[in-house]
Amino acid sequence: MRAAFVALAPLRASGTVQYLSTRMPAGVMVILVVYCLRDLPLPEPRAVAPPAALAVTVGLHLWRRNALLSILGGTAVHVLLANTAFAH
């Protein structure tokens, strides 16, 4: 098992790995946002809940810089809107 960690040691010093470690989180988030918003039924009122939750998530994160708070706040807004104001 120790050999696996020894084999990974050169990767830690790799410029490519360091570059990807700084760029990948934002890229993954963009892909997830696009994936989640791509099939919204725009003419229907229920399409407001996901973008509203996204706005709350981004706003909370910019305000507090706390990932847990941002995720929980955005999820709570989405669940609240989807189950009350924009329920079928």
mmCIF file with all atom_site columns, N, CA, C and O in Angstrom, residues 38-81:
data_model
loop_
_atom_site.group_PDB
_atom_site.id
_atom_site.type_symbol
_atom_site.label_atom_id
_atom_site.label_alt_id
_atom_site.label_comp_id
_atom_site.label_asym_id
_atom_site.label_entity_id
_atom_site.label_seq_id
_atom_site.pdbx_PDB_ins_code
_atom_site.Cartn_x
_atom_site.Cartn_y
_atom_site.Cartn_z
_atom_site.occupancy
_atom_site.B_iso_or_equiv
_atom_site.pdbx_formal_charge
_atom_site.auth_seq_id
_atom_site.auth_comp_id
_atom_site.auth_asym_id
_atom_site.auth_atom_id
_atom_site.pdbx_PDB_model_num
ATOM 1   N N  . ARG A 1 38 ? -30.143 23.221 -17.900 1.00 0.00 ? 38 ARG A N  1
ATOM 2   C CA . ARG A 1 38 ? -30.322 23.073 -19.347 1.00 0.00 ? 38 ARG A CA 1
ATOM 3   C C  . ARG A 1 38 ? -31.728 22.658 -19.770 1.00 0.00 ? 38 ARG A C  1
ATOM 4   O O  . ARG A 1 38 ? -32.160 23.008 -20.853 1.00 0.00 ? 38 ARG A O  1
ATOM 5   N N  . ASP A 1 39 ? -32.445 21.925 -18.991 1.00 0.00 ? 39 ASP A N  1
ATOM 6   C CA . ASP A 1 39 ? -33.769 21.426 -19.382 1.00 0.00 ? 39 ASP A CA 1
ATOM 7   C C  . ASP A 1 39 ? -34.913 22.126 -18.664 1.00 0.00 ? 39 ASP A C  1
ATOM 8   O O  . ASP A 1 39 ? -35.991 21.549 -18.511 1.00 0.00 ? 39 ASP A O  1
ATOM 9   N N  . LEU A 1 40 ? -34.716 23.364 -18.250 1.00 0.00 ? 40 LEU A N  1
ATOM 10  C CA . LEU A 1 40 ? -35.796 24.078 -17.574 1.00 0.00 ? 40 LEU A CA 1
ATOM 11  C C  . LEU A 1 40 ? -36.910 24.407 -18.559 1.00 0.00 ? 40 LEU A C  1
ATOM 12  O O  . LEU A 1 40 ? -36.648 24.888 -19.662 1.00 0.00 ? 40 LEU A O  1
ATOM 13  N N  . PRO A 1 41 ? -38.140 24.168 -18.164 1.00 0.00 ? 41 PRO A N  1
ATOM 14  C CA . PRO A 1 41 ? -39.274 24.543 -19.018 1.00 0.00 ? 41 PRO A CA 1
ATOM 15  C C  . PRO A 1 41 ? -39.532 26.044 -18.891 1.00 0.00 ? 41 PRO A C  1
ATOM 16  O O  . PRO A 1 41 ? -40.337 26.482 -18.073 1.00 0.00 ? 41 PRO A O  1
ATOM 17  N N  . LEU A 1 42 ? -38.861 26.848 -19.690 1.00 0.00 ? 42 LEU A N  1
ATOM 18  C CA . LEU A 1 42 ? -38.866 28.309 -19.531 1.00 0.00 ? 42 LEU A CA 1
ATOM 19  C C  . LEU A 1 42 ? -40.240 28.959 -19.513 1.00 0.00 ? 42 LEU A C  1
ATOM 20  O O  . LEU A 1 42 ? -40.454 29.888 -18.745 1.00 0.00 ? 42 LEU A O  1
ATOM 21  N N  . PRO A 1 43 ? -41.197 28.531 -20.331 1.00 0.00 ? 43 PRO A N  1
ATOM 22  C CA . PRO A 1 43 ? -42.485 29.224 -20.265 1.00 0.00 ? 43 PRO A CA 1
ATOM 23  C C  . PRO A 1 43 ? -43.311 28.907 -19.007 1.00 0.00 ? 43 PRO A C  1
ATOM 24  O O  . PRO A 1 43 ? -44.282 29.584 -18.728 1.00 0.00 ? 43 PRO A O  1
ATOM 25  N N  . GLU A 1 44 ? -42.909 27.908 -18.262 1.00 0.00 ? 44 GLU A N  1
ATOM 26  C CA . GLU A 1 44 ? -43.681 27.514 -17.077 1.00 0.00 ? 44 GLU A CA 1
ATOM 27  C C  . GLU A 1 44 ? -43.176 28.250 -15.836 1.00 0.00 ? 44 GLU A C  1
ATOM 28  O O  . GLU A 1 44 ? -41.985 28.466 -15.672 1.00 0.00 ? 44 GLU A O  1
ATOM 29  N N  . PRO A 1 45 ? -44.082 28.614 -14.943 1.00 0.00 ? 45 PRO A N  1
ATOM 30  C CA . PRO A 1 45 ? -43.687 29.345 -13.727 1.00 0.00 ? 45 PRO A CA 1
ATOM 31  C C  . PRO A 1 45 ? -42.734 28.552 -12.832 1.00 0.00 ? 45 PRO A C  1
ATOM 32  O O  . PRO A 1 45 ? -41.905 29.131 -12.143 1.00 0.00 ? 45 PRO A O  1
ATOM 33  N N  . ARG A 1 46 ? -42.814 27.233 -12.858 1.00 0.00 ? 46 ARG A N  1
ATOM 34  C CA . ARG A 1 46 ? -41.959 26.430 -11.978 1.00 0.00 ? 46 ARG A CA 1
ATOM 35  C C  . ARG A 1 46 ? -40.481 26.516 -12.361 1.00 0.00 ? 46 ARG A C  1
ATOM 36  O O  . ARG A 1 46 ? -39.611 26.099 -11.602 1.00 0.00 ? 46 ARG A O  1
ATOM 37  N N  . ALA A 1 47 ? -40.186 27.098 -13.515 1.00 0.00 ? 47 ALA A N  1
ATOM 38  C CA . ALA A 1 47 ? -38.798 27.262 -13.946 1.00 0.00 ? 47 ALA A CA 1
ATOM 39  C C  . ALA A 1 47 ? -38.086 28.352 -13.151 1.00 0.00 ? 47 ALA A C  1
ATOM 40  O O  . ALA A 1 47 ? -36.879 28.509 -13.273 1.00 0.00 ? 47 ALA A O  1
ATOM 41  N N  . VAL A 1 48 ? -38.811 29.060 -12.315 1.00 0.00 ? 48 VAL A N  1
ATOM 42  C CA . VAL A 1 48 ? -38.207 30.141 -11.520 1.00 0.00 ? 48 VAL A CA 1
ATOM 43  C C  . VAL A 1 48 ? -37.439 29.589 -10.318 1.00 0.00 ? 48 VAL A C  1
ATOM 44  O O  . VAL A 1 48 ? -36.443 30.185 -9.895  1.00 0.00 ? 48 VAL A O  1
ATOM 45  N N  . ALA A 1 49 ? -37.845 28.453 -9.776  1.00 0.00 ? 49 ALA A N  1
ATOM 46  C CA . ALA A 1 49 ? -37.240 27.929 -8.549  1.00 0.00 ? 49 ALA A CA 1
ATOM 47  C C  . ALA A 1 49 ? -35.736 27.646 -8.678  1.00 0.00 ? 49 ALA A C  1
ATOM 48  O O  . ALA A 1 49 ? -34.965 28.094 -7.830  1.00 0.00 ? 49 ALA A O  1
ATOM 49  N N  . PRO A 1 50 ? -35.265 26.904 -9.684  1.00 0.00 ? 50 PRO A N  1
ATOM 50  C CA . PRO A 1 50 ? -33.822 26.636 -9.753  1.00 0.00 ? 50 PRO A CA 1
ATOM 51  C C  . PRO A 1 50 ? -32.953 27.885 -9.918  1.00 0.00 ? 50 PRO A C  1
ATOM 52  O O  . PRO A 1 50 ? -31.957 28.025 -9.194  1.00 0.00 ? 50 PRO A O  1
ATOM 53  N N  . PRO A 1 51 ? -33.284 28.822 -10.824 1.00 0.00 ? 51 PRO A N  1
ATOM 54  C CA . PRO A 1 51 ? -32.447 30.025 -10.904 1.00 0.00 ? 51 PRO A CA 1
ATOM 55  C C  . PRO A 1 51 ? -32.500 30.872 -9.624  1.00 0.00 ? 51 PRO A C  1
ATOM 56  O O  . PRO A 1 51 ? -31.502 31.490 -9.243  1.00 0.00 ? 51 PRO A O  1
ATOM 57  N N  . ALA A 1 52 ? -33.639 30.903 -8.959  1.00 0.00 ? 52 ALA A N  1
ATOM 58  C CA . ALA A 1 52 ? -33.741 31.641 -7.697  1.00 0.00 ? 52 ALA A CA 1
ATOM 59  C C  . ALA A 1 52 ? -32.842 30.999 -6.639  1.00 0.00 ? 52 ALA A C  1
ATOM 60  O O  . ALA A 1 52 ? -32.130 31.705 -5.908  1.00 0.00 ? 52 ALA A O  1
ATOM 61  N N  . ALA A 1 53 ? -32.863 29.676 -6.565  1.00 0.00 ? 53 ALA A N  1
ATOM 62  C CA . ALA A 1 53 ? -31.999 28.974 -5.612  1.00 0.00 ? 53 ALA A CA 1
ATOM 63  C C  . ALA A 1 53 ? -30.534 29.184 -5.963  1.00 0.00 ? 53 ALA A C  1
ATOM 64  O O  . ALA A 1 53 ? -29.691 29.360 -5.073  1.00 0.00 ? 53 ALA A O  1
ATOM 65  N N  . LEU A 1 54 ? -30.222 29.195 -7.243  1.00 0.00 ? 54 LEU A N  1
ATOM 66  C CA . LEU A 1 54 ? -28.847 29.457 -7.671  1.00 0.00 ? 54 LEU A CA 1
ATOM 67  C C  . LEU A 1 54 ? -28.407 30.865 -7.261  1.00 0.00 ? 54 LEU A C  1
ATOM 68  O O  . LEU A 1 54 ? -27.301 31.058 -6.761  1.00 0.00 ? 54 LEU A O  1
ATOM 69  N N  . ALA A 1 55 ? -29.288 31.836 -7.443  1.00 0.00 ? 55 ALA A N  1
ATOM 70  C CA . ALA A 1 55 ? -28.967 33.215 -7.064  1.00 0.00 ? 55 ALA A CA 1
ATOM 71  C C  . ALA A 1 55 ? -28.730 33.324 -5.554  1.00 0.00 ? 55 ALA A C  1
ATOM 72  O O  . ALA A 1 55 ? -27.798 34.015 -5.112  1.00 0.00 ? 55 ALA A O  1
ATOM 73  N N  . VAL A 1 56 ? -29.549 32.645 -4.766  1.00 0.00 ? 56 VAL A N  1
ATOM 74  C CA . VAL A 1 56 ? -29.369 32.657 -3.313  1.00 0.00 ? 56 VAL A CA 1
ATOM 75  C C  . VAL A 1 56 ? -28.044 31.986 -2.944  1.00 0.00 ? 56 VAL A C  1
ATOM 76  O O  . VAL A 1 56 ? -27.296 32.489 -2.092  1.00 0.00 ? 56 VAL A O  1
ATOM 77  N N  . THR A 1 57 ? -27.739 30.870 -3.587  1.00 0.00 ? 57 THR A N  1
ATOM 78  C CA . THR A 1 57 ? -26.488 30.166 -3.308  1.00 0.00 ? 57 THR A CA 1
ATOM 79  C C  . THR A 1 57 ? -25.285 31.044 -3.612  1.00 0.00 ? 57 THR A C  1
ATOM 80  O O  . THR A 1 57 ? -24.370 31.181 -2.790  1.00 0.00 ? 57 THR A O  1
ATOM 81  N N  . VAL A 1 58 ? -25.280 31.664 -4.782  1.00 0.00 ? 58 VAL A N  1
ATOM 82  C CA . VAL A 1 58 ? -24.162 32.535 -5.163  1.00 0.00 ? 58 VAL A CA 1
ATOM 83  C C  . VAL A 1 58 ? -24.094 33.751 -4.236  1.00 0.00 ? 58 VAL A C  1
ATOM 84  O O  . VAL A 1 58 ? -23.016 34.129 -3.773  1.00 0.00 ? 58 VAL A O  1
ATOM 85  N N  . GLY A 1 59 ? -25.251 34.346 -3.948  1.00 0.00 ? 59 GLY A N  1
ATOM 86  C CA . GLY A 1 59 ? -25.275 35.505 -3.065  1.00 0.00 ? 59 GLY A CA 1
ATOM 87  C C  . GLY A 1 59 ? -24.751 35.195 -1.670  1.00 0.00 ? 59 GLY A C  1
ATOM 88  O O  . GLY A 1 59 ? -23.945 35.948 -1.114  1.00 0.00 ? 59 GLY A O  1
ATOM 89  N N  . LEU A 1 60 ? -25.197 34.079 -1.114  1.00 0.00 ? 60 LEU A N  1
ATOM 90  C CA . LEU A 1 60 ? -24.710 33.691 0.214   1.00 0.00 ? 60 LEU A CA 1
ATOM 91  C C  . LEU A 1 60 ? -23.214 33.421 0.198   1.00 0.00 ? 60 LEU A C  1
ATOM 92  O O  . LEU A 1 60 ? -22.491 33.791 1.128   1.00 0.00 ? 60 LEU A O  1
ATOM 93  N N  . HIS A 1 61 ? -22.762 32.792 -0.873  1.00 0.00 ? 61 HIS A N  1
ATOM 94  C CA . HIS A 1 61 ? -21.335 32.478 -0.922  1.00 0.00 ? 61 HIS A CA 1
ATOM 95  C C  . HIS A 1 61 ? -20.487 33.745 -1.068  1.00 0.00 ? 61 HIS A C  1
ATOM 96  O O  . HIS A 1 61 ? -19.433 33.873 -0.443  1.00 0.00 ? 61 HIS A O  1
ATOM 97  N N  . LEU A 1 62 ? -20.940 34.664 -1.876  1.00 0.00 ? 62 LEU A N  1
ATOM 98  C CA . LEU A 1 62 ? -20.197 35.913 -2.023  1.00 0.00 ? 62 LEU A CA 1
ATOM 99  C C  . LEU A 1 62 ? -20.213 36.734 -0.728  1.00 0.00 ? 62 LEU A C  1
ATOM 100 O O  . LEU A 1 62 ? -19.255 37.426 -0.408  1.00 0.00 ? 62 LEU A O  1
ATOM 101 N N  . TRP A 1 63 ? -21.318 36.634 -0.006  1.00 0.00 ? 63 TRP A N  1
ATOM 102 C CA . TRP A 1 63 ? -21.467 37.405 1.228   1.00 0.00 ? 63 TRP A CA 1
ATOM 103 C C  . TRP A 1 63 ? -20.660 36.791 2.374   1.00 0.00 ? 63 TRP A C  1
ATOM 104 O O  . TRP A 1 63 ? -19.916 37.479 3.063   1.00 0.00 ? 63 TRP A O  1
ATOM 105 N N  . ARG A 1 64 ? -20.820 35.482 2.600   1.00 0.00 ? 64 ARG A N  1
ATOM 106 C CA . ARG A 1 64 ? -20.230 34.853 3.778   1.00 0.00 ? 64 ARG A CA 1
ATOM 107 C C  . ARG A 1 64 ? -19.003 33.982 3.494   1.00 0.00 ? 64 ARG A C  1
ATOM 108 O O  . ARG A 1 64 ? -18.309 33.593 4.421   1.00 0.00 ? 64 ARG A O  1
ATOM 109 N N  . ARG A 1 65 ? -18.780 33.594 2.253   1.00 0.00 ? 65 ARG A N  1
ATOM 110 C CA . ARG A 1 65 ? -17.662 32.703 1.880   1.00 0.00 ? 65 ARG A CA 1
ATOM 111 C C  . ARG A 1 65 ? -17.680 31.407 2.689   1.00 0.00 ? 65 ARG A C  1
ATOM 112 O O  . ARG A 1 65 ? -16.663 30.926 3.169   1.00 0.00 ? 65 ARG A O  1
ATOM 113 N N  . ASN A 1 66 ? -18.874 30.850 2.828   1.00 0.00 ? 66 ASN A N  1
ATOM 114 C CA . ASN A 1 66 ? -19.052 29.622 3.588   1.00 0.00 ? 66 ASN A CA 1
ATOM 115 C C  . ASN A 1 66 ? -19.814 28.633 2.704   1.00 0.00 ? 66 ASN A C  1
ATOM 116 O O  . ASN A 1 66 ? -21.011 28.811 2.451   1.00 0.00 ? 66 ASN A O  1
ATOM 117 N N  . ALA A 1 67 ? -19.124 27.615 2.231   1.00 0.00 ? 67 ALA A N  1
ATOM 118 C CA . ALA A 1 67 ? -19.724 26.669 1.288   1.00 0.00 ? 67 ALA A CA 1
ATOM 119 C C  . ALA A 1 67 ? -20.938 25.954 1.887   1.00 0.00 ? 67 ALA A C  1
ATOM 120 O O  . ALA A 1 67 ? -21.958 25.790 1.214   1.00 0.00 ? 67 ALA A O  1
ATOM 121 N N  . LEU A 1 68 ? -20.831 25.537 3.134   1.00 0.00 ? 68 LEU A N  1
ATOM 122 C CA . LEU A 1 68 ? -21.945 24.824 3.763   1.00 0.00 ? 68 LEU A CA 1
ATOM 123 C C  . LEU A 1 68 ? -23.185 25.708 3.856   1.00 0.00 ? 68 LEU A C  1
ATOM 124 O O  . LEU A 1 68 ? -24.294 25.282 3.514   1.00 0.00 ? 68 LEU A O  1
ATOM 125 N N  . LEU A 1 69 ? -23.006 26.931 4.295   1.00 0.00 ? 69 LEU A N  1
ATOM 126 C CA . LEU A 1 69 ? -24.129 27.866 4.379   1.00 0.00 ? 69 LEU A CA 1
ATOM 127 C C  . LEU A 1 69 ? -24.739 28.112 3.003   1.00 0.00 ? 69 LEU A C  1
ATOM 128 O O  . LEU A 1 69 ? -25.962 28.120 2.850   1.00 0.00 ? 69 LEU A O  1
ATOM 129 N N  . SER A 1 70 ? -23.904 28.285 1.999   1.00 0.00 ? 70 SER A N  1
ATOM 130 C CA . SER A 1 70 ? -24.385 28.537 0.645   1.00 0.00 ? 70 SER A CA 1
ATOM 131 C C  . SER A 1 70 ? -25.200 27.364 0.115   1.00 0.00 ? 70 SER A C  1
ATOM 132 O O  . SER A 1 70 ? -26.284 27.549 -0.443  1.00 0.00 ? 70 SER A O  1
ATOM 133 N N  . ILE A 1 71 ? -24.676 26.164 0.288   1.00 0.00 ? 71 ILE A N  1
ATOM 134 C CA . ILE A 1 71 ? -25.371 24.968 -0.204  1.00 0.00 ? 71 ILE A CA 1
ATOM 135 C C  . ILE A 1 71 ? -26.680 24.761 0.533   1.00 0.00 ? 71 ILE A C  1
ATOM 136 O O  . ILE A 1 71 ? -27.721 24.509 -0.084  1.00 0.00 ? 71 ILE A O  1
ATOM 137 N N  . LEU A 1 72 ? -26.649 24.875 1.852   1.00 0.00 ? 72 LEU A N  1
ATOM 138 C CA . LEU A 1 72 ? -27.882 24.677 2.628   1.00 0.00 ? 72 LEU A CA 1
ATOM 139 C C  . LEU A 1 72 ? -28.918 25.761 2.320   1.00 0.00 ? 72 LEU A C  1
ATOM 140 O O  . LEU A 1 72 ? -30.111 25.466 2.186   1.00 0.00 ? 72 LEU A O  1
ATOM 141 N N  . GLY A 1 73 ? -28.478 27.008 2.193   1.00 0.00 ? 73 GLY A N  1
ATOM 142 C CA . GLY A 1 73 ? -29.406 28.098 1.887   1.00 0.00 ? 73 GLY A CA 1
ATOM 143 C C  . GLY A 1 73 ? -30.044 27.939 0.516   1.00 0.00 ? 73 GLY A C  1
ATOM 144 O O  . GLY A 1 73 ? -31.257 28.096 0.359   1.00 0.00 ? 73 GLY A O  1
ATOM 145 N N  . GLY A 1 74 ? -29.237 27.631 -0.491  1.00 0.00 ? 74 GLY A N  1
ATOM 146 C CA . GLY A 1 74 ? -29.769 27.425 -1.833  1.00 0.00 ? 74 GLY A CA 1
ATOM 147 C C  . GLY A 1 74 ? -30.707 26.238 -1.907  1.00 0.00 ? 74 GLY A C  1
ATOM 148 O O  . GLY A 1 74 ? -31.755 26.285 -2.561  1.00 0.00 ? 74 GLY A O  1
ATOM 149 N N  . THR A 1 75 ? -30.344 25.161 -1.221  1.00 0.00 ? 75 THR A N  1
ATOM 150 C CA . THR A 1 75 ? -31.206 23.971 -1.201  1.00 0.00 ? 75 THR A CA 1
ATOM 151 C C  . THR A 1 75 ? -32.526 24.282 -0.515  1.00 0.00 ? 75 THR A C  1
ATOM 152 O O  . THR A 1 75 ? -33.594 23.886 -0.997  1.00 0.00 ? 75 THR A O  1
ATOM 153 N N  . ALA A 1 76 ? -32.471 24.991 0.594   1.00 0.00 ? 76 ALA A N  1
ATOM 154 C CA . ALA A 1 76 ? -33.693 25.344 1.321   1.00 0.00 ? 76 ALA A CA 1
ATOM 155 C C  . ALA A 1 76 ? -34.611 26.215 0.463   1.00 0.00 ? 76 ALA A C  1
ATOM 156 O O  . ALA A 1 76 ? -35.831 25.984 0.414   1.00 0.00 ? 76 ALA A O  1
ATOM 157 N N  . VAL A 1 77 ? -34.040 27.181 -0.242  1.00 0.00 ? 77 VAL A N  1
ATOM 158 C CA . VAL A 1 77 ? -34.862 28.039 -1.113  1.00 0.00 ? 77 VAL A CA 1
ATOM 159 C C  . VAL A 1 77 ? -35.487 27.223 -2.233  1.00 0.00 ? 77 VAL A C  1
ATOM 160 O O  . VAL A 1 77 ? -36.669 27.377 -2.541  1.00 0.00 ? 77 VAL A O  1
ATOM 161 N N  . HIS A 1 78 ? -34.717 26.335 -2.838  1.00 0.00 ? 78 HIS A N  1
ATOM 162 C CA . HIS A 1 78 ? -35.267 25.522 -3.921  1.00 0.00 ? 78 HIS A CA 1
ATOM 163 C C  . HIS A 1 78 ? -36.399 24.624 -3.428  1.00 0.00 ? 78 HIS A C  1
ATOM 164 O O  . HIS A 1 78 ? -37.455 24.546 -4.051  1.00 0.00 ? 78 HIS A O  1
ATOM 165 N N  . VAL A 1 79 ? -36.180 23.947 -2.314  1.00 0.00 ? 79 VAL A N  1
ATOM 166 C CA . VAL A 1 79 ? -37.207 23.050 -1.772  1.00 0.00 ? 79 VAL A CA 1
ATOM 167 C C  . VAL A 1 79 ? -38.453 23.852 -1.400  1.00 0.00 ? 79 VAL A C  1
ATOM 168 O O  . VAL A 1 79 ? -39.579 23.436 -1.706  1.00 0.00 ? 79 VAL A O  1
ATOM 169 N N  . LEU A 1 80 ? -38.268 24.995 -0.769  1.00 0.00 ? 80 LEU A N  1
ATOM 170 C CA . LEU A 1 80 ? -39.400 25.838 -0.380  1.00 0.00 ? 80 LEU A CA 1
ATOM 171 C C  . LEU A 1 80 ? -40.202 26.303 -1.596  1.00 0.00 ? 80 LEU A C  1
ATOM 172 O O  . LEU A 1 80 ? -41.432 26.167 -1.627  1.00 0.00 ? 80 LEU A O  1
ATOM 173 N N  . LEU A 1 81 ? -39.509 26.823 -2.602  1.00 0.00 ? 81 LEU A N  1
ATOM 174 C CA . LEU A 1 81 ? -40.210 27.288 -3.795  1.00 0.00 ? 81 LEU A CA 1
ATOM 175 C C  . LEU A 1 81 ? -40.837 26.153 -4.584  1.00 0.00 ? 81 LEU A C  1
ATOM 176 O O  . LEU A 1 81 ? -41.977 26.280 -5.060  1.00 0.00 ? 81 LEU A O  1
#
